[in-house]
Amino acid sequence: MLLLGIDIGTSSVKVSVVDAGSQKAIASAQYPDTESPIISLQLGWAEQSPEMWWEQAQQAIQLCHNSGTYNPQDIAAIGIAYQMHGLVLVDKNQQALRNSIIWCDSRAVEYGDEAFAAIGEEKSLSHLLNSPGNFTAAKLAWVKANEPEVYAKIDKIMLPGDFIAMKLTGEITTSVSALSEGIFFDFKENGLSRDVMNYFGFNEELIPAVNPVFSIHGTLSQSVSQQLRLKAGIPVAYKAGDQPNNALSLNVLNPGEVAATAGTSGVIYGVSDQLAYDPQSRVNTFAHVNYTDEQKRLGILLCINGTGSLNRWTKNLFGANISYAQMNEQARQVPAGSNGLRILPFGNGAERMLNNKLVGVHFHNIDLNLHSQQHIFRAVQEGIACAFRYGLDIMRSNGMNPTVIRAGKANLFLSDLFAETFVNVTGVPVELYNNDGSVGAALGAGIGAGLFASAAEAFKGMERVQVIEPATNHFEEVYQEWKLLLEKQLIAEEAINEVNN
């Protein structure tokens, strides 16, 4: 019995086919080889075409099939993971009305801030567990205000994974987890937020049917099954945002368990059984994949927008002719602390943990006679690790105190230097596993289709490949210096904003 997992990322789409018996991937493929474009028509804007995601998903599925390691007709269920918070709009013919406004787009911050004040900060935080911020509901409010002709044609709103499920099945569904990630869900009322819907003037008919995360979200249509060489009628049995799904893929489902990832963005994601929130909404609380009204499981999410994206930008400018592995080796030639070079890694949209400020990337203490590209390679990874520590300290102040963090051995965690720096800066051991988002989505499909008796059964074959323990406190001094530079930069940003206003 085989399971197909599709992970709709910002940079590319990855697909894995997993054997349900062993819980191991027998084929994986990624498309495209180069990074997908992000359309930025104005400063702080970020869009992608939903049809591009669909084309990439089809190409990645066909690449998996072409491996010849399995019979596509043996695939029994499909699961989808997707980049969170993106807004997709379709008309009555299920045609996309505009590009998706994706997670790192900053245009809707003021709409969320105004809603936060109008609804009331205490009520927003206690009912939504977040401020409306720059999430999907605020993005929809921007469309309503600025593109009324588009808004008038909307039949349904959805998240990126909902769009791919719709293309596979012709059906449109959502879940409590998805509604909470879009800031449409009221946890105290256990339903769609009347406050959000009424404040923004949204019609409830825009919201798709609500299904459990692990359930049948539609079955594969005849036409698409022929195109993709799959059986017609197999279910899409799981849909979840990439960070809840990453946690699932690492078997992070119970209170106190914590996952991390460092792809395009960087995330620490901890599970709680409390309806808790950060008073400043710098970290966010969403319904986890296994949330129910009877057994509340919340995901506490710290997001840093530009981790892997900064590493990629650095490679393009300073290491275009070498591999990431060679970059990492060159970085190792430089002592810890990068001889004083410090980098603030915040150049990919408004940062939630910095109160939705657009800070940008900043290089500090460059010595033209000392620092080389090797120093830049190392300082980038150290700056990203320091940003994780800054966010983790916010999570700690809100009661999330991990004793171990699980991560997939992928993206920046492929760098031993980064993994060691992360551990030494945060002071928390890291366990690395080979599972990734597409494998997690496949196993989620097996749970949703009833092929596993429980989530625990789906992950009984998960193998830990490495444990990294803190080895030095040298980085505390580096971190404190980095933090001081960040605080000075935030004060400078405030002063500039006051002058401009």
Coordinates of C-alpha atoms in Angstrom, one line a residue:
M1 CA 0.0 0.0 0.0
L2 CA 1.5 3.3 -1.1
L3 CA 0.9 6.9 -0.1
L4 CA 1.6 10.1 -2.1
G5 CA 2.7 13.3 -0.3
I6 CA 2.8 16.7 -2.0
D7 CA 4.6 19.6 -0.3
I8 CA 3.8 23.0 -1.9
G9 CA 6.8 25.1 -0.9
T10 CA 7.7 28.7 -1.8
S11 CA 10.9 27.6 -3.6
S12 CA 9.6 24.4 -5.2
V13 CA 7.2 21.5 -4.9
K14 CA 8.5 18.2 -3.5
V15 CA 6.7 14.9 -3.8
S16 CA 7.3 11.6 -2.1
V17 CA 5.8 8.1 -2.4
V18 CA 5.9 6.3 0.9
D19 CA 5.4 2.6 1.6
A20 CA 2.7 2.5 4.3
G21 CA 4.2 -0.8 5.7
S22 CA 7.7 0.5 6.4
Q23 CA 6.8 4.3 6.5
K24 CA 9.8 4.9 4.3
A25 CA 10.0 6.9 1.1
I26 CA 10.6 4.8 -2.0
A27 CA 10.8 7.7 -4.4
S28 CA 11.1 11.5 -4.1
A29 CA 11.3 14.3 -6.6
Q30 CA 11.4 18.0 -6.6
Y31 CA 10.3 20.5 -9.3
P32 CA 11.7 22.9 -10.4
D33 CA 15.5 22.5 -9.9
T34 CA 15.9 26.3 -9.6
E35 CA 13.9 28.4 -7.1
S36 CA 10.4 29.4 -8.1
P37 CA 9.9 33.1 -8.7
I38 CA 8.3 35.4 -6.2
I39 CA 6.5 38.3 -7.8
S40 CA 7.1 41.6 -6.0
L41 CA 5.4 44.5 -7.7
Q42 CA 6.0 46.8 -4.7
L43 CA 8.3 46.9 -1.7
G44 CA 7.1 44.3 0.8
W45 CA 4.8 42.5 -1.7
A46 CA 5.1 38.8 -2.5
E47 CA 2.9 36.8 -4.8
Q48 CA 3.0 33.5 -6.7
S49 CA 0.7 32.0 -9.3
P50 CA -1.5 29.1 -8.0
E51 CA -1.4 27.6 -11.4
M52 CA 2.4 27.5 -11.2
W53 CA 2.0 25.4 -8.0
W54 CA -0.3 23.0 -9.8
E55 CA 2.0 22.7 -12.8
Q56 CA 5.0 22.0 -10.5
A57 CA 3.0 19.4 -8.5
Q58 CA 2.1 17.5 -11.7
Q59 CA 5.7 17.7 -12.9
A60 CA 7.1 16.4 -9.5
I61 CA 4.5 13.6 -9.5
Q62 CA 5.5 12.5 -13.0
L63 CA 9.2 12.6 -12.0
C64 CA 8.5 10.3 -9.1
H65 CA 6.6 7.9 -11.4
N66 CA 9.6 8.0 -13.8
S67 CA 11.8 6.5 -11.1
G68 CA 10.3 3.1 -11.9
T69 CA 10.5 2.0 -8.2
Y70 CA 6.7 1.5 -7.9
N71 CA 3.4 1.1 -9.7
P72 CA 1.5 4.4 -9.6
Q73 CA -1.7 2.3 -9.5
D74 CA -0.7 1.1 -6.0
I75 CA -1.0 4.6 -4.5
A76 CA -4.0 4.5 -2.2
A77 CA -4.2 8.1 -0.7
I78 CA -2.8 11.6 -1.2
G79 CA -1.7 14.1 1.4
I80 CA -0.9 17.8 0.9
A81 CA 1.4 20.1 2.9
Y82 CA 1.6 23.8 1.8
Q83 CA 3.2 27.2 2.5
M84 CA 1.0 28.7 5.2
H85 CA -1.1 31.9 5.2
G86 CA -1.3 32.4 1.4
L87 CA -4.6 33.7 0.1
V88 CA -6.1 32.0 -3.0
L89 CA -9.3 33.3 -4.6
V90 CA -11.4 31.4 -7.1
D91 CA -14.6 32.1 -8.9
K92 CA -17.6 29.8 -9.4
N93 CA -15.7 28.0 -12.2
Q94 CA -12.9 27.3 -9.8
Q95 CA -10.6 29.6 -11.7
A96 CA -8.0 31.7 -9.8
L97 CA -8.9 35.3 -9.8
R98 CA -5.4 36.7 -9.1
N99 CA -2.0 35.6 -8.0
S100 CA -1.9 34.3 -4.4
I101 CA -0.7 36.8 -1.8
I102 CA 1.7 34.6 0.0
W103 CA 3.0 34.3 3.6
C104 CA 5.9 36.8 3.4
D105 CA 3.8 39.6 1.8
S106 CA 3.5 42.6 4.1
R107 CA 0.9 44.8 2.4
A108 CA -2.0 43.9 4.8
V109 CA -0.3 44.8 8.1
E110 CA -2.3 48.0 8.7
Y111 CA -5.6 46.1 8.0
G112 CA -4.7 43.6 10.7
D113 CA -3.6 46.3 13.1
E114 CA -6.8 48.2 12.6
A115 CA -8.9 45.1 13.2
F116 CA -6.9 44.3 16.3
A117 CA -7.7 47.7 17.8
A118 CA -11.4 47.6 16.7
I119 CA -12.2 44.1 17.9
G120 CA -10.1 44.8 21.1
E121 CA -6.7 43.5 21.9
E122 CA -7.8 41.4 24.9
K123 CA -10.7 39.9 23.0
S124 CA -8.6 39.2 19.9
L125 CA -5.9 37.5 21.8
S126 CA -8.2 35.5 24.1
H127 CA -10.6 34.3 21.3
L128 CA -8.3 34.2 18.2
L129 CA -5.1 33.6 20.2
N130 CA -3.4 36.1 17.8
S131 CA -3.8 39.5 16.5
P132 CA -5.2 39.5 12.9
G133 CA -1.7 40.8 12.0
N134 CA -0.7 40.1 8.4
F135 CA -2.5 36.8 8.1
T136 CA -4.9 35.5 5.5
A137 CA -8.0 37.4 6.8
A138 CA -6.1 40.7 6.6
K139 CA -4.9 39.9 3.1
L140 CA -8.5 39.3 2.1
A141 CA -9.4 42.7 3.6
W142 CA -6.7 44.3 1.4
V143 CA -8.2 42.7 -1.7
K144 CA -11.7 43.9 -0.7
A145 CA -10.5 47.5 -0.2
N146 CA -8.1 47.7 -3.2
E147 CA -9.5 45.3 -5.8
P148 CA -13.2 45.4 -5.4
E149 CA -13.8 44.1 -8.9
V150 CA -11.8 41.0 -8.0
Y151 CA -13.5 40.6 -4.6
A152 CA -17.0 40.8 -6.2
K153 CA -16.2 37.7 -8.3
I154 CA -15.0 35.5 -5.3
D155 CA -16.8 32.2 -4.8
K156 CA -14.5 30.7 -2.3
I157 CA -11.3 31.7 -0.5
M158 CA -8.7 29.1 0.3
L159 CA -5.1 28.4 1.3
P160 CA -2.5 27.0 -1.2
G161 CA -3.0 23.4 -0.2
D162 CA -6.8 23.8 -0.7
F163 CA -6.2 24.9 -4.2
I164 CA -4.1 21.8 -5.1
A165 CA -6.7 19.6 -3.5
M166 CA -9.4 21.3 -5.6
K167 CA -7.4 20.7 -8.8
L168 CA -7.1 17.0 -7.9
T169 CA -10.7 16.5 -6.8
G170 CA -12.9 19.3 -7.9
E171 CA -13.9 19.8 -4.3
I172 CA -13.1 22.7 -1.9
T173 CA -12.7 22.1 1.8
T174 CA -11.0 23.7 4.8
S175 CA -10.3 22.6 8.4
V176 CA -10.2 24.2 11.9
S177 CA -6.4 24.2 11.6
A178 CA -6.5 26.1 8.3
L179 CA -9.1 28.5 9.6
S180 CA -7.0 29.3 12.7
E181 CA -3.9 29.9 10.5
G182 CA -5.9 32.4 8.5
I183 CA -7.2 34.0 11.8
F184 CA -10.8 33.1 11.0
F185 CA -11.4 30.8 13.9
D186 CA -12.7 31.7 17.4
F187 CA -11.3 29.2 19.9
K188 CA -13.7 30.1 22.7
E189 CA -16.8 30.0 20.5
N190 CA -15.4 26.9 18.7
G191 CA -16.4 28.2 15.3
L192 CA -15.9 30.9 12.6
S193 CA -15.0 34.2 14.2
R194 CA -18.0 36.5 14.1
D195 CA -15.8 39.4 15.2
V196 CA -13.4 39.0 12.2
M197 CA -16.1 38.3 9.7
N198 CA -18.3 41.2 10.8
Y199 CA -15.4 43.7 11.2
F200 CA -14.1 43.1 7.7
G201 CA -17.6 42.6 6.2
F202 CA -16.9 39.1 4.9
N203 CA -19.8 36.8 3.8
E204 CA -19.6 33.4 5.4
E205 CA -20.4 31.8 2.0
L206 CA -16.8 32.6 1.1
I207 CA -15.6 30.0 3.5
P208 CA -15.4 26.4 2.2
A209 CA -16.9 23.3 4.0
V210 CA -15.0 22.5 7.2
N211 CA -13.6 19.0 7.5
P212 CA -11.1 17.4 10.0
V213 CA -7.5 17.6 8.9
F214 CA -7.4 13.8 8.8
S215 CA -10.4 13.1 6.6
I216 CA -11.6 12.7 3.0
H217 CA -11.3 16.1 1.3
G218 CA -12.4 14.8 -2.0
T219 CA -11.5 12.0 -4.4
L220 CA -9.3 12.0 -7.5
S221 CA -11.2 13.0 -10.6
Q222 CA -11.3 10.7 -13.6
S223 CA -9.6 13.3 -15.9
V224 CA -6.8 14.1 -13.4
S225 CA -6.2 10.4 -12.6
Q226 CA -5.6 9.6 -16.3
Q227 CA -3.2 12.6 -16.6
L228 CA -1.2 11.6 -13.5
R229 CA -1.4 7.8 -14.0
L230 CA -3.2 7.3 -10.7
K231 CA -6.4 5.4 -9.8
A232 CA -9.5 7.5 -10.0
G233 CA -11.4 7.8 -6.7
I234 CA -8.4 7.6 -4.4
P235 CA -8.9 10.2 -1.5
V236 CA -7.1 13.3 -0.7
A237 CA -7.1 12.4 3.0
Y238 CA -5.0 15.1 4.7
K239 CA -4.2 18.8 4.2
A240 CA -2.0 20.9 6.6
G241 CA 0.2 24.0 6.6
D242 CA 3.9 23.3 6.2
Q243 CA 4.8 23.9 9.8
P244 CA 2.1 21.8 11.5
N245 CA 2.9 19.2 8.9
N246 CA 6.6 19.4 9.6
A247 CA 5.8 18.8 13.3
L248 CA 3.6 15.8 12.3
S249 CA 6.5 14.4 10.1
L250 CA 8.7 14.5 13.3
N251 CA 6.0 12.9 15.4
V252 CA 5.6 16.1 17.4
L253 CA 1.9 15.8 18.5
N254 CA 1.9 16.0 22.3
P255 CA 2.2 18.8 24.8
G256 CA 5.8 19.9 25.3
E257 CA 7.2 18.4 22.1
V258 CA 9.0 20.8 19.8
A259 CA 10.0 20.8 16.1
A260 CA 12.2 23.2 14.1
T261 CA 12.8 23.8 10.4
A262 CA 15.1 26.1 8.5
G263 CA 14.0 26.2 4.9
T264 CA 13.1 29.4 3.1
S265 CA 11.9 30.6 6.5
G266 CA 12.9 29.4 9.9
V267 CA 10.4 28.0 12.4
I268 CA 10.3 26.6 16.0
Y269 CA 6.9 24.9 16.6
G270 CA 5.9 23.6 20.0
V271 CA 2.7 21.7 21.0
S272 CA 0.6 22.9 23.9
D273 CA -2.7 21.8 25.4
Q274 CA -3.4 25.4 26.7
L275 CA -5.3 28.2 24.8
A276 CA -2.3 30.4 25.4
Y277 CA -1.1 33.5 23.5
D278 CA 1.7 35.9 23.5
P279 CA 0.5 39.4 24.6
Q280 CA 2.4 41.0 21.8
S281 CA 1.5 38.3 19.2
R282 CA 5.1 37.9 18.3
V283 CA 4.7 34.2 18.3
N284 CA 1.4 32.7 17.2
T285 CA -0.9 30.0 18.3
F286 CA -2.9 27.8 15.8
A287 CA -4.9 24.6 16.0
H288 CA -2.5 21.7 15.5
V289 CA -3.3 18.9 13.0
N290 CA -4.7 16.8 15.9
Y291 CA -6.8 19.6 17.5
T292 CA -10.3 18.7 18.6
D293 CA -12.7 20.5 20.9
E294 CA -12.4 17.5 23.3
Q295 CA -8.5 17.2 23.2
K296 CA -7.0 20.6 22.5
R297 CA -3.6 20.5 20.8
L298 CA -2.2 23.9 19.9
G299 CA 0.8 24.7 17.8
I300 CA 2.9 27.6 19.2
L301 CA 4.8 29.0 16.2
L302 CA 7.8 31.2 15.9
C303 CA 8.6 32.3 12.4
I304 CA 11.7 34.0 11.0
N305 CA 10.9 35.0 7.4
G306 CA 14.3 34.9 5.8
T307 CA 16.6 32.0 6.9
G308 CA 17.2 29.7 3.9
S309 CA 16.3 32.7 1.6
L310 CA 19.2 34.7 3.1
N311 CA 21.6 31.7 2.7
R312 CA 20.5 31.4 -0.9
W313 CA 21.0 35.2 -1.5
T314 CA 24.4 34.9 0.1
K315 CA 25.4 32.0 -2.2
N316 CA 24.1 33.9 -5.3
L317 CA 26.3 37.0 -4.5
F318 CA 29.4 35.5 -2.9
G319 CA 29.4 31.8 -3.8
A320 CA 27.8 31.4 -7.2
N321 CA 30.5 29.0 -8.4
I322 CA 30.6 26.7 -5.4
S323 CA 28.1 24.3 -3.8
Y324 CA 26.3 24.8 -0.4
A325 CA 28.5 22.1 1.0
Q326 CA 31.6 24.0 -0.1
M327 CA 30.2 27.2 1.4
N328 CA 29.8 25.3 4.7
E329 CA 33.4 24.1 4.5
Q330 CA 34.7 27.6 3.8
A331 CA 32.7 28.9 6.8
R332 CA 34.4 26.3 9.0
Q333 CA 37.8 27.9 8.2
V334 CA 36.7 31.0 10.2
P335 CA 36.6 30.9 14.1
A336 CA 33.3 31.0 16.0
G337 CA 32.1 34.5 16.2
S338 CA 33.3 35.3 12.6
N339 CA 35.9 37.7 13.9
G340 CA 33.3 40.2 15.0
L341 CA 31.2 40.2 11.9
R342 CA 27.5 40.3 12.8
I343 CA 24.5 39.9 10.5
L344 CA 20.8 40.6 11.2
P345 CA 18.8 38.2 8.9
F346 CA 15.5 40.1 8.5
G347 CA 15.1 40.9 4.8
N348 CA 12.0 38.9 3.7
G349 CA 9.0 40.9 4.8
A350 CA 7.5 42.1 8.0
E351 CA 8.7 40.0 11.0
R352 CA 6.1 38.9 13.4
M353 CA 8.5 38.3 16.3
L354 CA 9.7 42.0 15.8
N355 CA 6.1 43.3 16.0
N356 CA 5.5 43.2 12.3
K357 CA 8.4 45.5 11.5
L358 CA 10.2 45.5 8.2
V359 CA 13.8 45.5 9.4
G360 CA 15.9 44.3 6.5
V361 CA 19.3 42.5 6.5
H362 CA 22.1 44.4 8.1
F363 CA 25.9 43.7 8.2
H364 CA 27.7 45.1 11.2
N365 CA 31.4 45.6 12.0
I366 CA 32.8 44.8 8.5
D367 CA 36.6 45.2 8.5
L368 CA 37.7 45.5 4.9
N369 CA 41.2 44.3 5.8
L370 CA 40.0 41.2 7.7
H371 CA 36.7 39.9 6.6
S372 CA 36.4 37.6 3.5
Q373 CA 33.6 35.7 1.9
Q374 CA 34.3 32.9 4.3
H375 CA 33.4 35.2 7.2
I376 CA 30.2 36.2 5.5
F377 CA 29.2 32.5 5.0
R378 CA 29.8 31.8 8.7
A379 CA 28.2 35.1 10.0
V380 CA 25.1 34.5 8.0
Q381 CA 24.6 31.1 9.7
E382 CA 25.4 32.6 13.1
G383 CA 23.0 35.5 12.5
I384 CA 20.2 33.1 11.7
A385 CA 21.0 31.0 14.8
C386 CA 20.9 34.1 16.9
A387 CA 17.5 35.0 15.4
F388 CA 16.2 31.6 16.4
R389 CA 17.5 32.2 20.0
Y390 CA 15.8 35.6 20.1
G391 CA 12.5 34.0 19.1
L392 CA 13.0 31.0 21.4
D393 CA 13.4 33.4 24.3
I394 CA 10.0 34.9 23.5
M395 CA 8.5 31.4 23.5
R396 CA 10.2 30.7 26.9
S397 CA 8.7 33.8 28.3
N398 CA 5.3 32.4 27.3
G399 CA 5.9 29.0 29.0
M400 CA 7.4 26.9 26.2
N401 CA 10.7 25.5 27.5
P402 CA 11.9 22.7 25.3
T403 CA 14.5 20.3 26.6
V404 CA 15.1 18.9 23.1
I405 CA 14.1 20.0 19.6
R406 CA 13.5 17.6 16.7
A407 CA 14.4 18.7 13.1
G408 CA 14.6 17.1 9.7
K409 CA 18.1 16.7 8.3
A410 CA 17.3 19.0 5.5
N411 CA 17.8 22.6 4.3
L412 CA 20.1 24.5 6.7
F413 CA 20.2 21.6 9.1
L414 CA 22.2 19.8 6.4
S415 CA 25.0 22.0 7.5
D416 CA 26.8 20.5 10.5
L417 CA 28.1 24.0 11.2
F418 CA 24.6 25.5 11.4
A419 CA 23.2 22.7 13.5
E420 CA 26.1 23.0 16.0
T421 CA 25.7 26.8 16.1
F422 CA 21.9 26.5 16.6
V423 CA 22.4 24.1 19.5
N424 CA 25.2 26.2 21.1
V425 CA 23.3 29.5 20.7
T426 CA 20.0 28.2 22.0
G427 CA 21.4 25.8 24.6
V428 CA 18.9 23.1 23.5
P429 CA 19.9 19.7 22.1
V430 CA 18.7 18.8 18.6
E431 CA 17.6 15.4 17.3
L432 CA 17.8 15.0 13.5
Y433 CA 15.6 12.7 11.4
N434 CA 15.4 12.0 7.7
N435 CA 11.7 12.7 7.4
D436 CA 10.6 15.7 5.5
G437 CA 7.4 17.6 4.7
S438 CA 6.4 15.4 1.7
V439 CA 6.9 12.2 3.7
G440 CA 4.9 13.7 6.5
A441 CA 2.1 14.6 4.1
A442 CA 2.1 11.0 2.8
L443 CA 1.9 9.5 6.3
G444 CA -0.9 12.1 7.1
A445 CA -2.8 10.7 4.2
G446 CA -2.5 7.2 5.6
I447 CA -3.9 8.4 8.9
G448 CA -6.7 10.3 7.2
A449 CA -7.6 7.3 5.0
G450 CA -7.7 4.9 8.0
L451 CA -4.7 2.9 6.9
F452 CA -3.0 3.4 10.3
A453 CA -4.8 2.7 13.5
S454 CA -3.2 5.9 15.0
A455 CA -0.7 8.6 14.4
A456 CA 1.7 6.7 16.7
E457 CA 1.5 3.6 14.3
A458 CA 2.3 5.9 11.3
F459 CA 5.6 6.9 12.9
K460 CA 6.7 3.7 14.5
G461 CA 9.4 3.3 11.8
M462 CA 10.9 6.8 12.3
E463 CA 14.7 6.6 13.0
R464 CA 16.8 9.3 14.7
V465 CA 20.0 9.8 12.6
Q466 CA 21.9 12.3 14.8
V467 CA 21.9 14.0 18.2
I468 CA 23.7 17.3 18.8
E469 CA 24.4 18.4 22.3
P470 CA 25.5 21.9 23.4
A471 CA 29.3 22.0 23.6
T472 CA 30.3 25.5 24.5
N473 CA 29.0 28.7 26.1
H474 CA 31.2 30.9 23.8
F475 CA 28.1 31.9 21.8
E476 CA 26.4 33.6 24.7
E477 CA 28.7 36.6 24.3
V478 CA 28.2 36.6 20.5
Y479 CA 24.4 36.4 21.0
Q480 CA 24.3 39.2 23.5
E481 CA 26.3 41.5 21.1
W482 CA 24.0 40.5 18.2
K483 CA 20.9 41.2 20.4
L484 CA 22.2 44.7 21.3
L485 CA 22.7 45.4 17.6
L486 CA 19.2 44.3 16.8
E487 CA 17.7 46.5 19.6
K488 CA 19.6 49.5 18.3
Q489 CA 18.4 48.8 14.8
L490 CA 14.8 48.6 16.0
I491 CA 15.2 52.0 17.8
A492 CA 16.6 53.4 14.6
E493 CA 13.7 52.1 12.5
E494 CA 11.3 53.8 14.9
A495 CA 13.1 57.1 14.6
I496 CA 13.1 56.9 10.8
N497 CA 9.4 56.1 10.8
E498 CA 8.7 59.1 13.0
V499 CA 10.6 61.4 10.6
N500 CA 8.8 60.0 7.6
N501 CA 5.4 60.4 9.2

